[in-house]
PDB file of C-alpha atoms in Angstrom:
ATOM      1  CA  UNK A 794     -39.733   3.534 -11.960  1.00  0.00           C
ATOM      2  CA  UNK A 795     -37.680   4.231 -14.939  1.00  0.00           C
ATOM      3  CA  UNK A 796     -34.055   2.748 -14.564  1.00  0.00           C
ATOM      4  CA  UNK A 797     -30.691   4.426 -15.701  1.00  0.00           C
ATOM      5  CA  UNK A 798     -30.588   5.554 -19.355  1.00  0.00           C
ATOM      6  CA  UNK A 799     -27.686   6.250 -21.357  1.00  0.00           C
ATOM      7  CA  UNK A 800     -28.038   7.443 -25.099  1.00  0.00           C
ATOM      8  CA  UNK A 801     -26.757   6.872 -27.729  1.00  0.00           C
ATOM      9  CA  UNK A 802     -26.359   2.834 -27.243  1.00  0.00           C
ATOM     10  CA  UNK A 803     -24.280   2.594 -30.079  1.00  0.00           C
ATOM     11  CA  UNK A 804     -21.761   5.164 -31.090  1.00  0.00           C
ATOM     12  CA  UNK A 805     -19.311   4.892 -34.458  1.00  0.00           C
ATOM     13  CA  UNK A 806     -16.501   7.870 -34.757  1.00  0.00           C
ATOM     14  CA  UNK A 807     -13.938   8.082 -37.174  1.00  0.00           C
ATOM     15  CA  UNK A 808     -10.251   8.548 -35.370  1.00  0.00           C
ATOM     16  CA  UNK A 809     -10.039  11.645 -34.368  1.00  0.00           C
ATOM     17  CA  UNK A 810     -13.648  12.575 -33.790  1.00  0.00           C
ATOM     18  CA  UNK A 811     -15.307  13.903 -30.435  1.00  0.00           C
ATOM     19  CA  UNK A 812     -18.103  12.375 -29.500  1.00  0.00           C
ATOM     20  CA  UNK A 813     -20.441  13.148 -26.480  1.00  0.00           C
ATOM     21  CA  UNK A 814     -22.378  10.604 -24.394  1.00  0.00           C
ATOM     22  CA  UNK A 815     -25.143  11.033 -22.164  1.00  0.00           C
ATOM     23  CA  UNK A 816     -26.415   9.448 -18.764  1.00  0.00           C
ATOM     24  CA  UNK A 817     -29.870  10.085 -17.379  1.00  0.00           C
ATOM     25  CA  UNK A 818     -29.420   8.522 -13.699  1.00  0.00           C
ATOM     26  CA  UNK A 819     -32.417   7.473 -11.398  1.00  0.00           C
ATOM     27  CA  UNK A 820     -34.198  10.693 -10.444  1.00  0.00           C
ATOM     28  CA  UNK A 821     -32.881  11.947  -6.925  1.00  0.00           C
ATOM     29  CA  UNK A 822     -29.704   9.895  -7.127  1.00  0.00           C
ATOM     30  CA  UNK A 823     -26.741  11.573  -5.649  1.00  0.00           C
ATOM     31  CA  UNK A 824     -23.934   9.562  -6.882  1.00  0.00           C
ATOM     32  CA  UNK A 825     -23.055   8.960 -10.721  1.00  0.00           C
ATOM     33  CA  UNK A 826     -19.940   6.824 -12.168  1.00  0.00           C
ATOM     34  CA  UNK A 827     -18.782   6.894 -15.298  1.00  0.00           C
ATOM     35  CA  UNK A 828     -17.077   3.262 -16.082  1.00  0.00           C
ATOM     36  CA  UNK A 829     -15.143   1.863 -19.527  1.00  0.00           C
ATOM     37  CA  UNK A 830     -15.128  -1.542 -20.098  1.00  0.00           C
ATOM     38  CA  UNK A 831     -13.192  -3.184 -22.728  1.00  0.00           C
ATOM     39  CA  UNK A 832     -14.397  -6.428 -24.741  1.00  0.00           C
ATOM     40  CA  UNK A 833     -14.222  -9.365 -22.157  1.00  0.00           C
ATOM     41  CA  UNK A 834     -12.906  -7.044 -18.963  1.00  0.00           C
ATOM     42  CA  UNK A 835     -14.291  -5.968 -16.113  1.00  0.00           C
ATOM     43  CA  UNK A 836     -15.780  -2.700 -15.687  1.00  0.00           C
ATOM     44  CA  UNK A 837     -13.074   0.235 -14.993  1.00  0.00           C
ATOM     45  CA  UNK A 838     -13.815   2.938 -12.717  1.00  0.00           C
ATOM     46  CA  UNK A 839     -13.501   6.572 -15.051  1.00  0.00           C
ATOM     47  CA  UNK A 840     -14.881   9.064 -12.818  1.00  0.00           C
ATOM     48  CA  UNK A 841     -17.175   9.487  -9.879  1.00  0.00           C
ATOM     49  CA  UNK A 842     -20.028  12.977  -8.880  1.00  0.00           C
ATOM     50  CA  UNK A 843     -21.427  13.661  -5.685  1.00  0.00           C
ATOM     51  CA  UNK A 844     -24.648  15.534  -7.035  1.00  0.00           C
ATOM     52  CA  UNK A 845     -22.712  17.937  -8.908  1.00  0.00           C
ATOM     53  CA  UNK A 846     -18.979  18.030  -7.649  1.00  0.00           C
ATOM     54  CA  UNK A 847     -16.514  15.757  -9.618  1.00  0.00           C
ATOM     55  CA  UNK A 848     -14.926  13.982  -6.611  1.00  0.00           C
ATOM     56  CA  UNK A 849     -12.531  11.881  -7.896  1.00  0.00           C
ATOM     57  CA  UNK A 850     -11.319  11.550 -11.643  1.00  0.00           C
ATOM     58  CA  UNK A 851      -8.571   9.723 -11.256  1.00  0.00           C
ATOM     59  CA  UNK A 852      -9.793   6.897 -13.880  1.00  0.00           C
ATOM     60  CA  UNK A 853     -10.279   8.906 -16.507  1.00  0.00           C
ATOM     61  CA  UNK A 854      -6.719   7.660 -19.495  1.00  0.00           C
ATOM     62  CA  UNK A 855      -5.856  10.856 -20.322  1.00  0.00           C
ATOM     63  CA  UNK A 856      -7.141  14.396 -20.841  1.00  0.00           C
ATOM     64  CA  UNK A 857      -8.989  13.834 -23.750  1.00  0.00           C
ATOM     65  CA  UNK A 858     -11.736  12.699 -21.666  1.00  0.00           C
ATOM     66  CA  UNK A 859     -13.889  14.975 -19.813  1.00  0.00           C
ATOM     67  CA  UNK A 860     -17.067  14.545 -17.479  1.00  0.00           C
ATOM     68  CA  UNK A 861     -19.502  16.950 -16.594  1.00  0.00           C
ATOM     69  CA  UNK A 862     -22.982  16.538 -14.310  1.00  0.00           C
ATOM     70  CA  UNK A 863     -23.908  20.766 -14.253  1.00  0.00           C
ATOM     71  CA  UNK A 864     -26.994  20.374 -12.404  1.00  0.00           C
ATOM     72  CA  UNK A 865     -26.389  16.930 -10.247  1.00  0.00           C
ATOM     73  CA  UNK A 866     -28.552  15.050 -12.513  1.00  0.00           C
ATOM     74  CA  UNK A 867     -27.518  14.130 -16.398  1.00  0.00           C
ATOM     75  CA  UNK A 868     -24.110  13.653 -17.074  1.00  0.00           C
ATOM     76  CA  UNK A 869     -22.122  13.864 -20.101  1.00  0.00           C
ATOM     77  CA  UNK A 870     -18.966  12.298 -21.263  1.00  0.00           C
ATOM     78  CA  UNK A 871     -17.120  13.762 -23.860  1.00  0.00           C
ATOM     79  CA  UNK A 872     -13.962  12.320 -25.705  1.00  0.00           C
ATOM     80  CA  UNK A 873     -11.791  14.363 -27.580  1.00  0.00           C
ATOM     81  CA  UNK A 874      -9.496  13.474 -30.808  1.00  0.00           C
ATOM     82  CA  UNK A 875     -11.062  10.182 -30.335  1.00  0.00           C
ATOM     83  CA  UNK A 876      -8.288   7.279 -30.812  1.00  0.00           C
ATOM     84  CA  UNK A 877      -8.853   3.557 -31.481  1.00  0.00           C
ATOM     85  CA  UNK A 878      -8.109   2.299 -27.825  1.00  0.00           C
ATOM     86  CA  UNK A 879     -10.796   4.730 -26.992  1.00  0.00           C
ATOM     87  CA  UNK A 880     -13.168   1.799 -28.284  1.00  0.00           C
ATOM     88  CA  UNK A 881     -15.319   0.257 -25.631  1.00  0.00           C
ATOM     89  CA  UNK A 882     -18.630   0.008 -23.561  1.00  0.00           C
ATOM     90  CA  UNK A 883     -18.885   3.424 -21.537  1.00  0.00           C
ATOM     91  CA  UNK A 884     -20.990   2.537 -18.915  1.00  0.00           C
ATOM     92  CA  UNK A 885     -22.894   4.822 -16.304  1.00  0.00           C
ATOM     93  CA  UNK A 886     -24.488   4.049 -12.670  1.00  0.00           C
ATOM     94  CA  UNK A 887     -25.930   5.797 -10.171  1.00  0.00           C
ATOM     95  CA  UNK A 888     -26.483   5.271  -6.259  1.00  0.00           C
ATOM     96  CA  UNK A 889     -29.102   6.973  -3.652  1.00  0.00           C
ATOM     97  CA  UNK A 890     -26.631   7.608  -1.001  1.00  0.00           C
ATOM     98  CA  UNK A 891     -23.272   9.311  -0.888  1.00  0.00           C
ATOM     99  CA  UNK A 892     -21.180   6.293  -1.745  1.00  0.00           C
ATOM    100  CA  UNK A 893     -21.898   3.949  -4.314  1.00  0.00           C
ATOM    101  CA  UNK A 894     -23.058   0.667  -2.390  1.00  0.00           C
ATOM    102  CA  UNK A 895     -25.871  -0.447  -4.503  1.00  0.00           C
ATOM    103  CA  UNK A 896     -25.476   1.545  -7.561  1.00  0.00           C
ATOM    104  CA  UNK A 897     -27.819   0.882 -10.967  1.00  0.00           C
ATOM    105  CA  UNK A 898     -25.985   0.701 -14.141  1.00  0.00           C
ATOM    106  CA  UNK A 899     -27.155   1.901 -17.203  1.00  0.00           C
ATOM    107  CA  UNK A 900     -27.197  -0.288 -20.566  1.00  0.00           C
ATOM    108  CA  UNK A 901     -24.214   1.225 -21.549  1.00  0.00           C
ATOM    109  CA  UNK A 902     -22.851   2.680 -24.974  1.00  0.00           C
ATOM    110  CA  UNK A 903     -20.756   0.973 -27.339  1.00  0.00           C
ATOM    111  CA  UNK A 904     -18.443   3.368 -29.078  1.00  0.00           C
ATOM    112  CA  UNK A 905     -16.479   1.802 -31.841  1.00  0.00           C
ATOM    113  CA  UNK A 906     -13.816   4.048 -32.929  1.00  0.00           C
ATOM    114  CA  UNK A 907     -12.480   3.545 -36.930  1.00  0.00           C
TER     115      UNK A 907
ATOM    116  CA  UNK B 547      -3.294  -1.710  -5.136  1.00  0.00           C
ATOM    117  CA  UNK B 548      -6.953  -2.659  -5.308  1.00  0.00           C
ATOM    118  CA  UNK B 549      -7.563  -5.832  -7.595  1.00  0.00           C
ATOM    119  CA  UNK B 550      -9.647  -8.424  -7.976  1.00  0.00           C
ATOM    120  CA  UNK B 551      -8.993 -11.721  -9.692  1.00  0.00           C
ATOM    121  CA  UNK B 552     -12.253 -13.675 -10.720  1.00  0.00           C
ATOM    122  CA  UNK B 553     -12.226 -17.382 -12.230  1.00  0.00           C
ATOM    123  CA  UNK B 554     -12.098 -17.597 -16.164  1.00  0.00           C
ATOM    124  CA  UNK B 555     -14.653 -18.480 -17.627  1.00  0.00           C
ATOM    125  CA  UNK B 556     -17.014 -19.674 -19.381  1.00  0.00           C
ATOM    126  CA  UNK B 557     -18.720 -21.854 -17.099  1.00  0.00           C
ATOM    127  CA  UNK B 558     -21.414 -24.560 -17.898  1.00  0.00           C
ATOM    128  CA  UNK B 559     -23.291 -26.508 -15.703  1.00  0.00           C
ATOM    129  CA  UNK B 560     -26.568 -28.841 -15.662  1.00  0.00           C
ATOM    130  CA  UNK B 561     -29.809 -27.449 -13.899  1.00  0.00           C
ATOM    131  CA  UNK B 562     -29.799 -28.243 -10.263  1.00  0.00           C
ATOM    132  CA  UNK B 563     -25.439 -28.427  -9.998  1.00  0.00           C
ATOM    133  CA  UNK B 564     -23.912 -26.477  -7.598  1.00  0.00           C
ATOM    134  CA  UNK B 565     -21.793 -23.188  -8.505  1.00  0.00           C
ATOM    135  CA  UNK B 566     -18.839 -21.693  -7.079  1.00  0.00           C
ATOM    136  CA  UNK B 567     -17.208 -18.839  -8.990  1.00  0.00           C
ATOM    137  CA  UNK B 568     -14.044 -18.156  -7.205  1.00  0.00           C
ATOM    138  CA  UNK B 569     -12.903 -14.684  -6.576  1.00  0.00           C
ATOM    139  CA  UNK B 570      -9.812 -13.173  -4.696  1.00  0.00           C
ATOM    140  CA  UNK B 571      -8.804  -9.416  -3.879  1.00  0.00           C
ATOM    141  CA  UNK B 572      -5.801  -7.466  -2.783  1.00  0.00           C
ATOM    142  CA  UNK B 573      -6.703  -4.097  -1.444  1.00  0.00           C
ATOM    143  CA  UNK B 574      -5.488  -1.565   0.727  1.00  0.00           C
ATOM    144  CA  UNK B 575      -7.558  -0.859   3.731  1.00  0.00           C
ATOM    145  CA  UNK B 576     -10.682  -2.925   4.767  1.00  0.00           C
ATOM    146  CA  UNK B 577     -12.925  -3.479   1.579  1.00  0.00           C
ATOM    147  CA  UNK B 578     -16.479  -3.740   1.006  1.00  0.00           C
ATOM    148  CA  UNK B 579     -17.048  -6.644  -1.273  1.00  0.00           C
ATOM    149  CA  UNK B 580     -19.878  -7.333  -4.126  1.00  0.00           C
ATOM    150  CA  UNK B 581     -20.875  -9.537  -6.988  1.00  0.00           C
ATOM    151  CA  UNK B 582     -22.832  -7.956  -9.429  1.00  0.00           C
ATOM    152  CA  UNK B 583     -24.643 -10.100 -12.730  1.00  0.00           C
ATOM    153  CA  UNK B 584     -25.209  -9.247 -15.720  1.00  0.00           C
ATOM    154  CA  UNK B 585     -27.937 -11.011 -17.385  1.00  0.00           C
ATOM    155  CA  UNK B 586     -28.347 -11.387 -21.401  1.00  0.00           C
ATOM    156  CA  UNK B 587     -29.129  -8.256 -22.850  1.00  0.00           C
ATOM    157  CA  UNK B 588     -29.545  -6.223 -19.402  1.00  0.00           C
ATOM    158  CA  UNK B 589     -27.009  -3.738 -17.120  1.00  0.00           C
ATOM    159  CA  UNK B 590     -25.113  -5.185 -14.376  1.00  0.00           C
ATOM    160  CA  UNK B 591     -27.037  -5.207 -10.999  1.00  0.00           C
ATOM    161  CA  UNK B 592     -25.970  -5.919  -7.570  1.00  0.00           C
ATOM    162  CA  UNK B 593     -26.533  -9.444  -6.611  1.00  0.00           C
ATOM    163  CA  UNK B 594     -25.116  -9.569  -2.934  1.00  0.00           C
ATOM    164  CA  UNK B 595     -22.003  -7.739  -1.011  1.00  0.00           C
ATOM    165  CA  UNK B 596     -20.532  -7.950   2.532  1.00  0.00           C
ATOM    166  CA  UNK B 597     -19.258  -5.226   4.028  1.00  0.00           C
ATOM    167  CA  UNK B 598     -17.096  -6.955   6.856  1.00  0.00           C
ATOM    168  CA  UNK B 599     -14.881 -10.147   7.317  1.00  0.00           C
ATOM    169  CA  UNK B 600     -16.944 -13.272   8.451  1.00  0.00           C
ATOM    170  CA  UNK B 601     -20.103 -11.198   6.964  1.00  0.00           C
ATOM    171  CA  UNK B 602     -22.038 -13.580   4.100  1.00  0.00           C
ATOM    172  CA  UNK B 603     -23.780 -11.920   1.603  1.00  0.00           C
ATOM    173  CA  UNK B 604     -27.083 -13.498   0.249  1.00  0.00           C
ATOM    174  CA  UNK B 605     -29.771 -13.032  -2.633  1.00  0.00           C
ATOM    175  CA  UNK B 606     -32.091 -15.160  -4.888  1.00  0.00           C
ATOM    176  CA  UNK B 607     -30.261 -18.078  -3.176  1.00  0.00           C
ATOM    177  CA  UNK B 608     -26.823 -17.551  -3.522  1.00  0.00           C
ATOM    178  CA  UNK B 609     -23.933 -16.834  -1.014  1.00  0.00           C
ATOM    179  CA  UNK B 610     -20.672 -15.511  -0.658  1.00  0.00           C
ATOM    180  CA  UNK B 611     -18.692 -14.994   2.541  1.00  0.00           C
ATOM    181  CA  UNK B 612     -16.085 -12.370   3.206  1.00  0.00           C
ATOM    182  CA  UNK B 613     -12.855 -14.615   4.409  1.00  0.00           C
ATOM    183  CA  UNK B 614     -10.042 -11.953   5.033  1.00  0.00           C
ATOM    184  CA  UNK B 615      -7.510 -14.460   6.307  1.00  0.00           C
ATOM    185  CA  UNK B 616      -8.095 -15.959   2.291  1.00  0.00           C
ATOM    186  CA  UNK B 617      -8.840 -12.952   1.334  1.00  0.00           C
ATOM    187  CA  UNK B 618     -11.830 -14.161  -0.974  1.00  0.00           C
ATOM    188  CA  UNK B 619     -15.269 -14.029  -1.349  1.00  0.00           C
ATOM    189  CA  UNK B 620     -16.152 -17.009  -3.443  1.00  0.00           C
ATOM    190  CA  UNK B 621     -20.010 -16.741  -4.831  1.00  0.00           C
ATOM    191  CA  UNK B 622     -21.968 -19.955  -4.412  1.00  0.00           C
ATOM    192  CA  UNK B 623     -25.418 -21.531  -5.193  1.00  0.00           C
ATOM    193  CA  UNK B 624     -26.461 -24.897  -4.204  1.00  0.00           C
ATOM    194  CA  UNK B 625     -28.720 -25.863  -7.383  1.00  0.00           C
ATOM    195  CA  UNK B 626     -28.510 -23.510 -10.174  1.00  0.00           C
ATOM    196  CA  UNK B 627     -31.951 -22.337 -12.478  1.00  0.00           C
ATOM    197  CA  UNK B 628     -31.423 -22.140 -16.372  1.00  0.00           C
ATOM    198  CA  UNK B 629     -32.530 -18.458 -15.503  1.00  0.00           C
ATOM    199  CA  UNK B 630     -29.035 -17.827 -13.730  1.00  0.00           C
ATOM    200  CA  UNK B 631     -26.876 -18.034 -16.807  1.00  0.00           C
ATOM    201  CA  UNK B 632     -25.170 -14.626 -17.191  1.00  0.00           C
ATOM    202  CA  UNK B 633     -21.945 -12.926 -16.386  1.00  0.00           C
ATOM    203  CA  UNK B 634     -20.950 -12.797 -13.010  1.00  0.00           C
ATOM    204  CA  UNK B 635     -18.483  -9.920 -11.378  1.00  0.00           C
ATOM    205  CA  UNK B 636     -16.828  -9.492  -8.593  1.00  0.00           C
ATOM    206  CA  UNK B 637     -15.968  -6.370  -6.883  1.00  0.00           C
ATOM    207  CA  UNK B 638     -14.156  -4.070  -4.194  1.00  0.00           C
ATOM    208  CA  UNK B 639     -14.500  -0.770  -2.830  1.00  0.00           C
ATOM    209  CA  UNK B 640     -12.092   0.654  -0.178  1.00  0.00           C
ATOM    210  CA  UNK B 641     -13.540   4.121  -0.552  1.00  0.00           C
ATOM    211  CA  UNK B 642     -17.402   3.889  -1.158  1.00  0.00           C
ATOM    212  CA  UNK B 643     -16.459   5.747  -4.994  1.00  0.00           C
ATOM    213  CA  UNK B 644     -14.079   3.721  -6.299  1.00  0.00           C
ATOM    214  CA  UNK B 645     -14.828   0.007  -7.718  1.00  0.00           C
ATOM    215  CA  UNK B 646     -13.152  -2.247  -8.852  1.00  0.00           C
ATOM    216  CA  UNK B 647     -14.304  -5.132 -11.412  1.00  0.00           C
ATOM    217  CA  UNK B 648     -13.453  -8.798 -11.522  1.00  0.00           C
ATOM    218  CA  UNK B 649     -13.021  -9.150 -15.451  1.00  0.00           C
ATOM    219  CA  UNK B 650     -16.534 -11.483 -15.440  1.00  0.00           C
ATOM    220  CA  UNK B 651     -17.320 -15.382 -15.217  1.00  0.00           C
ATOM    221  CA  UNK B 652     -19.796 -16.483 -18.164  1.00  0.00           C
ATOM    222  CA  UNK B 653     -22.187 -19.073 -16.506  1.00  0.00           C
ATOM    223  CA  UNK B 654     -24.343 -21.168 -18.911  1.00  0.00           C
ATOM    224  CA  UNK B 655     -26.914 -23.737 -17.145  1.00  0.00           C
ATOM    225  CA  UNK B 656     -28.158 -26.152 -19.556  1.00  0.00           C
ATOM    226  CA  UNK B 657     -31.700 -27.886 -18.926  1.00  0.00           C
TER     227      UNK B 657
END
């Protein structure tokens, strides 16, 4: 079946841009994360939806950044004011069961931010 | 706090050598441990995890045991493929919906 999808893959913004970035999860999967991960790092943890409650957002840098899943299925995340540090690889996954055990990542999307 | 600490990279090795990419935590609570890969061009995907201390975790031929007294979960293979070069992570949960990465091993098998 089809895997996680994230559009757009590759994102440019000028400073001070929002920008909007979408993640199609595995149909029927109740748990979606939202990670950033920096050139040569380690994903970091952003955000985290039980179907669609926001459980935990304690990742996410500042309040520019905002994550939304309306219907517990596609999920947005939208940067505001974008700033240069906002540059990275926004990745998505999603996981059958409550907690994220085996999740699926998504390809990711690279926003560059000039 | 929750961290891991993964071995730099990058890595290269002959077909057939054996592969340890060391990893250590720190975490708060009892942890569930993973290593994901990430091969050339694709998402990350779960490779193996252990849940438990003394638990090993095993897929497509490589292992990693859960040593709490160490507190590390080193990822081994006894004869690596040219098809396992990628980037390999680490990673703890204490919660079940917050992770926590490794920053990544690069692992290049030449034939």
């Amino acid at each position: 079946g089809a895997g996680v999808s994230q559009s757009p893959r590759y994102k440019v913004a000028k400073r001070g841009q929002d920008v909007a970035l979408r993640c199609d999860p595995i149909s029927g999967h109740v748990s979606l994360f939202w990670y950033q991960q920096a050139l040569g790092q380690g994903p970091e943890f952003l955000t985290y939806f039980q179907n669609e409650a926001q459980l935990d957002k304690s990742g996410l840098p500042s309040d520019r950044f905002f994550a939304e899943r309306p219907e517990g299925s596609v999920s947005t995340l939208k940067i505001q004011r974008t700033q240069q540090e906002d540059s990275a690889v926004y990745l998505c996954a999603s996981s059958l069961a409550l907690w994220g055990d085996e999740q699926y990542f998504g390809p990711g999307t690279r926003l560059t931010v000039t | 706090g929750n961290s891991v600490t993964q071995m730099e990279g990058p890595v290269t090795l002959s077909e057939e050598a054996f592969l340890t990419i060391n990893c250590t935590y720190t975490a708060t609570g009892y942890p569930s441990l993973f290593w994901y890969v990430q091969y050339p061009g694709e998402g990350l995907q779960l490779l193996l995890k252990a849940t438990k201390a003394d638990d090993k975790g095993s897929n497509k031929g490589f292992e990693a045991t859960y040593r709490k007294e160490t507190t590390s979960f080193h990822l081994e293979k006894g004869s690596v493929q040219v098809s396992d070069s990628a980037v390999y992570f680490c990673a703890l949960s204490t919660t079940g919906n917050q992770f926590y990465f490794g920053t990544g091993t690069s692992l290049t098998v030449i034939p």
